[in-house]
Each structure stands twice: as C-alpha cells, then as structure tokens.
PDB file of C-alpha atoms in Angstrom:
ATOM      1  CA  MET A   1      86.763 155.134 -23.859  1.00  0.00           C
ATOM      2  CA  ALA A   2      84.880 158.243 -22.665  1.00  0.00           C
ATOM      3  CA  GLN A   3      87.316 158.610 -19.762  1.00  0.00           C
ATOM      4  CA  ASP A   4      90.243 158.458 -22.213  1.00  0.00           C
ATOM      5  CA  LYS A   5      88.629 161.140 -24.380  1.00  0.00           C
ATOM      6  CA  GLY A   6      87.987 163.309 -21.315  1.00  0.00           C
ATOM      7  CA  GLN A   7      91.568 162.938 -20.146  1.00  0.00           C
ATOM      8  CA  ALA A   8      92.873 163.684 -23.648  1.00  0.00           C
ATOM      9  CA  SER A   9      90.663 166.770 -23.735  1.00  0.00           C
ATOM     10  CA  ALA A  10      92.037 168.005 -20.397  1.00  0.00           C
ATOM     11  CA  VAL A  11      95.632 167.482 -21.518  1.00  0.00           C
ATOM     12  CA  HIS A  12      94.776 169.134 -24.848  1.00  0.00           C
ATOM     13  CA  ARG A  13      93.646 172.270 -23.006  1.00  0.00           C
ATOM     14  CA  GLN A  14      96.834 172.377 -20.942  1.00  0.00           C
ATOM     15  CA  VAL A  15      99.098 171.811 -23.922  1.00  0.00           C
ATOM     16  CA  SER A  16      97.259 174.394 -26.042  1.00  0.00           C
ATOM     17  CA  ALA A  17      97.729 176.992 -23.321  1.00  0.00           C
ATOM     18  CA  ALA A  18     101.398 176.052 -22.993  1.00  0.00           C
ATOM     19  CA  GLU A  19     101.823 176.333 -26.770  1.00  0.00           C
ATOM     20  CA  ALA A  20     100.816 179.995 -26.667  1.00  0.00           C
ATOM     21  CA  GLN A  21     103.136 180.607 -23.705  1.00  0.00           C
ATOM     22  CA  VAL A  22     106.072 178.921 -25.457  1.00  0.00           C
ATOM     23  CA  THR A  23     105.537 180.964 -28.609  1.00  0.00           C
ATOM     24  CA  LYS A  24     105.416 184.181 -26.590  1.00  0.00           C
ATOM     25  CA  ALA A  25     108.514 183.239 -24.559  1.00  0.00           C
ATOM     26  CA  ILE A  26     110.523 182.333 -27.672  1.00  0.00           C
ATOM     27  CA  SER A  27     109.543 185.624 -29.316  1.00  0.00           C
ATOM     28  CA  ALA A  28     110.594 187.493 -26.162  1.00  0.00           C
ATOM     29  CA  LYS A  29     113.810 185.406 -25.885  1.00  0.00           C
ATOM     30  CA  ASP A  30     112.751 184.554 -22.322  1.00  0.00           C
ATOM     31  CA  SER A  31     114.732 181.460 -21.354  1.00  0.00           C
ATOM     32  CA  LYS A  32     113.487 181.481 -17.751  1.00  0.00           C
ATOM     33  CA  SER A  33     109.844 181.251 -18.825  1.00  0.00           C
ATOM     34  CA  LEU A  34     110.696 178.500 -21.301  1.00  0.00           C
ATOM     35  CA  SER A  35     112.393 176.482 -18.557  1.00  0.00           C
ATOM     36  CA  ARG A  36     109.402 176.981 -16.239  1.00  0.00           C
ATOM     37  CA  ILE A  37     106.952 175.883 -18.952  1.00  0.00           C
ATOM     38  CA  GLY A  38     109.093 172.807 -19.664  1.00  0.00           C
ATOM     39  CA  SER A  39     108.928 171.890 -15.972  1.00  0.00           C
ATOM     40  CA  GLU A  40     105.159 172.371 -15.869  1.00  0.00           C
ATOM     41  CA  LEU A  41     104.722 170.122 -18.898  1.00  0.00           C
ATOM     42  CA  GLY A  42     106.916 167.586 -17.100  1.00  0.00           C
ATOM     43  CA  ARG A  43     104.030 166.897 -14.712  1.00  0.00           C
ATOM     44  CA  ILE A  44     101.857 165.769 -17.647  1.00  0.00           C
ATOM     45  CA  ILE A  45     104.672 163.569 -18.901  1.00  0.00           C
ATOM     46  CA  GLU A  46     105.235 162.031 -15.451  1.00  0.00           C
ATOM     47  CA  ALA A  47     101.516 161.240 -15.132  1.00  0.00           C
ATOM     48  CA  ALA A  48     101.570 159.571 -18.559  1.00  0.00           C
ATOM     49  CA  LEU A  49     104.582 157.462 -17.595  1.00  0.00           C
ATOM     50  CA  ALA A  50     102.901 156.436 -14.345  1.00  0.00           C
ATOM     51  CA  ARG A  51      99.799 155.380 -16.305  1.00  0.00           C
ATOM     52  CA  ARG A  52     101.925 153.386 -18.725  1.00  0.00           C
ATOM     53  CA  GLU A  53     103.676 151.597 -15.856  1.00  0.00           C
ATOM     54  CA  THR A  54     100.292 150.457 -14.526  1.00  0.00           C
ATOM     55  CA  GLY A  55      99.185 149.176 -17.923  1.00  0.00           C
ATOM     56  CA  GLY A  56      97.440 152.339 -19.106  1.00  0.00           C
ATOM     57  CA  GLU A  57      97.771 154.153 -22.396  1.00  0.00           C
ATOM     58  CA  VAL A  58      99.865 157.161 -23.282  1.00  0.00           C
ATOM     59  CA  SER A  59      97.762 159.457 -25.456  1.00  0.00           C
ATOM     60  CA  SER A  60      98.878 161.530 -28.395  1.00  0.00           C
ATOM     61  CA  CYS A  61      98.091 164.561 -26.225  1.00  0.00           C
ATOM     62  CA  ASP A  62     100.663 163.272 -23.722  1.00  0.00           C
ATOM     63  CA  MET A  63     103.105 162.943 -26.613  1.00  0.00           C
ATOM     64  CA  ALA A  64     102.333 166.528 -27.663  1.00  0.00           C
ATOM     65  CA  ALA A  65     103.170 167.635 -24.114  1.00  0.00           C
ATOM     66  CA  HIS A  66     106.458 165.743 -24.377  1.00  0.00           C
ATOM     67  CA  SER A  67     107.463 167.278 -27.707  1.00  0.00           C
ATOM     68  CA  LEU A  68     106.431 170.779 -26.538  1.00  0.00           C
ATOM     69  CA  ALA A  69     108.475 170.368 -23.347  1.00  0.00           C
ATOM     70  CA  PHE A  70     111.445 169.374 -25.486  1.00  0.00           C
ATOM     71  CA  VAL A  71     110.939 172.520 -27.595  1.00  0.00           C
ATOM     72  CA  ALA A  72     110.798 174.686 -24.480  1.00  0.00           C
ATOM     73  CA  VAL A  73     113.885 173.217 -22.815  1.00  0.00           C
ATOM     74  CA  SER A  74     115.971 173.126 -26.010  1.00  0.00           C
ATOM     75  CA  ALA A  75     115.007 176.693 -26.910  1.00  0.00           C
ATOM     76  CA  ALA A  76     115.763 177.880 -23.365  1.00  0.00           C
ATOM     77  CA  ASP A  77     119.205 176.290 -23.485  1.00  0.00           C
ATOM     78  CA  GLY A  78     119.758 177.596 -27.017  1.00  0.00           C
ATOM     79  CA  LEU A  79     118.936 181.146 -26.011  1.00  0.00           C
ATOM     80  CA  ILE A  80     121.603 181.160 -23.289  1.00  0.00           C
ATOM     81  CA  SER A  81     124.232 179.384 -25.404  1.00  0.00           C
ATOM     82  CA  LYS A  82     126.612 180.748 -28.001  1.00  0.00           C
ATOM     83  CA  GLY A  83     128.119 179.507 -31.251  1.00  0.00           C
ATOM     84  CA  GLU A  84     127.706 175.951 -32.436  1.00  0.00           C
ATOM     85  CA  ALA A  85     125.928 174.826 -29.252  1.00  0.00           C
ATOM     86  CA  ARG A  86     123.240 177.465 -29.849  1.00  0.00           C
ATOM     87  CA  LYS A  87     122.767 176.337 -33.461  1.00  0.00           C
ATOM     88  CA  LEU A  88     122.438 172.677 -32.442  1.00  0.00           C
ATOM     89  CA  LEU A  89     120.003 173.365 -29.601  1.00  0.00           C
ATOM     90  CA  LEU A  90     117.800 175.584 -31.748  1.00  0.00           C
ATOM     91  CA  ALA A  91     117.878 172.958 -34.525  1.00  0.00           C
ATOM     92  CA  ASP A  92     116.742 170.373 -31.948  1.00  0.00           C
ATOM     93  CA  ALA A  93     113.963 172.742 -30.882  1.00  0.00           C
ATOM     94  CA  SER A  94     112.857 173.154 -34.507  1.00  0.00           C
ATOM     95  CA  THR A  95     112.745 169.398 -35.006  1.00  0.00           C
ATOM     96  CA  ALA A  96     110.709 169.023 -31.810  1.00  0.00           C
ATOM     97  CA  ALA A  97     108.377 171.805 -33.002  1.00  0.00           C
ATOM     98  CA  SER A  98     107.681 169.757 -36.131  1.00  0.00           C
ATOM     99  CA  ASP A  99     107.006 166.697 -33.960  1.00  0.00           C
ATOM    100  CA  PHE A 100     104.746 168.822 -31.757  1.00  0.00           C
ATOM    101  CA  GLN A 101     102.707 169.934 -34.755  1.00  0.00           C
ATOM    102  CA  LYS A 102     102.113 166.299 -35.794  1.00  0.00           C
ATOM    103  CA  ASP A 103     101.384 165.195 -32.218  1.00  0.00           C
ATOM    104  CA  MET A 104      98.858 168.009 -31.728  1.00  0.00           C
ATOM    105  CA  GLN A 105      97.016 167.160 -34.924  1.00  0.00           C
ATOM    106  CA  THR A 106      96.610 163.599 -33.681  1.00  0.00           C
ATOM    107  CA  CYS A 107      95.758 164.846 -30.183  1.00  0.00           C
ATOM    108  CA  GLU A 108      92.979 167.042 -31.547  1.00  0.00           C
ATOM    109  CA  LYS A 109      91.415 164.059 -33.291  1.00  0.00           C
ATOM    110  CA  GLN A 110      91.709 161.962 -30.146  1.00  0.00           C
ATOM    111  CA  ALA A 111      90.221 164.721 -27.959  1.00  0.00           C
ATOM    112  CA  GLY A 112      87.451 165.481 -30.459  1.00  0.00           C
ATOM    113  CA  LYS A 113      88.688 169.026 -31.122  1.00  0.00           C
ATOM    114  CA  SER A 114      88.887 170.931 -34.368  1.00  0.00           C
ATOM    115  CA  SER A 115      92.276 170.946 -36.055  1.00  0.00           C
ATOM    116  CA  GLY A 116      94.627 173.871 -35.840  1.00  0.00           C
ATOM    117  CA  SER A 117      97.873 174.556 -37.664  1.00  0.00           C
ATOM    118  CA  HIS A 118     100.253 174.750 -34.669  1.00  0.00           C
ATOM    119  CA  THR A 119     102.963 176.455 -36.728  1.00  0.00           C
ATOM    120  CA  SER A 120     103.517 179.457 -34.452  1.00  0.00           C
ATOM    121  CA  ILE A 121     106.345 177.839 -32.497  1.00  0.00           C
ATOM    122  CA  GLY A 122     108.272 176.911 -35.629  1.00  0.00           C
ATOM    123  CA  LYS A 123     107.815 180.436 -36.953  1.00  0.00           C
ATOM    124  CA  ALA A 124     109.031 181.946 -33.672  1.00  0.00           C
ATOM    125  CA  LEU A 125     112.106 179.716 -33.731  1.00  0.00           C
ATOM    126  CA  ARG A 126     112.893 180.663 -37.334  1.00  0.00           C
ATOM    127  CA  ALA A 127     112.661 184.337 -36.350  1.00  0.00           C
ATOM    128  CA  LEU A 128     115.541 183.846 -33.888  1.00  0.00           C
TER     129      LEU A 128
END
C-alpha cells in the first residue's frame, strides 16, 4: 500500500509538471513541444501497462498521464490542421482535458496531495 502511494506520488509530480508545460505550449501554439510532452508521458503509460500485464494496478495518476498525453497529442495535431479536422481534434483535446481534470482529482486523493482545480488546460484550449 505504501509503495503504491509512493509510486502514485512520483507519477503525480511528473504529471503536474507536464500539465504546466502543456498549458504553456497550448497558449504558445507550440505543436512540437506538445508532441514531445505526449511522448514523454508515453513512458508513464507504458510502465503502467507493463505493471498491469504482470498483475499490478494502474493508478488514477497513470490514467491522468494518459488523458494528458491525449490532450497534448490531439492539440498538437489540431494546431497544425485546418478546417473541420482542426475543430474535431481540438474538440477531442477539450474532452480529454475534462477527463484529465477528473483523473487528477482522483490521483491527488490517491497520492495524498491537496486538490487543485486543473482547469488551465481547458481554458488554454478555449482561448484557441
């Protein structure tokens, strides 16, 4: 149990840092940074899948990493697209941002952290 909480706390730190980077990259319309952040979060997701395959648990912090990676990749693709494709990709990113907010609230409880609002990504996407 303590190991799970420690692991959730470590992932929480990584995802929180990535959240700030994603918000900044969306605001700057920096698709390259968003793609890079999505790839970095992919390592957390791969580790979670490997744990699940060996009978371990996937934490809500791992799920937050997944939803944030989806935001980053969808927003990156949306920023370089035009027309209807752009609208659809940015709508997908907004939906994932909502999922991220819920996942992070659960992650914070699991990691024993105080709750935050995690609305900055959604606000940055709406500003596009």
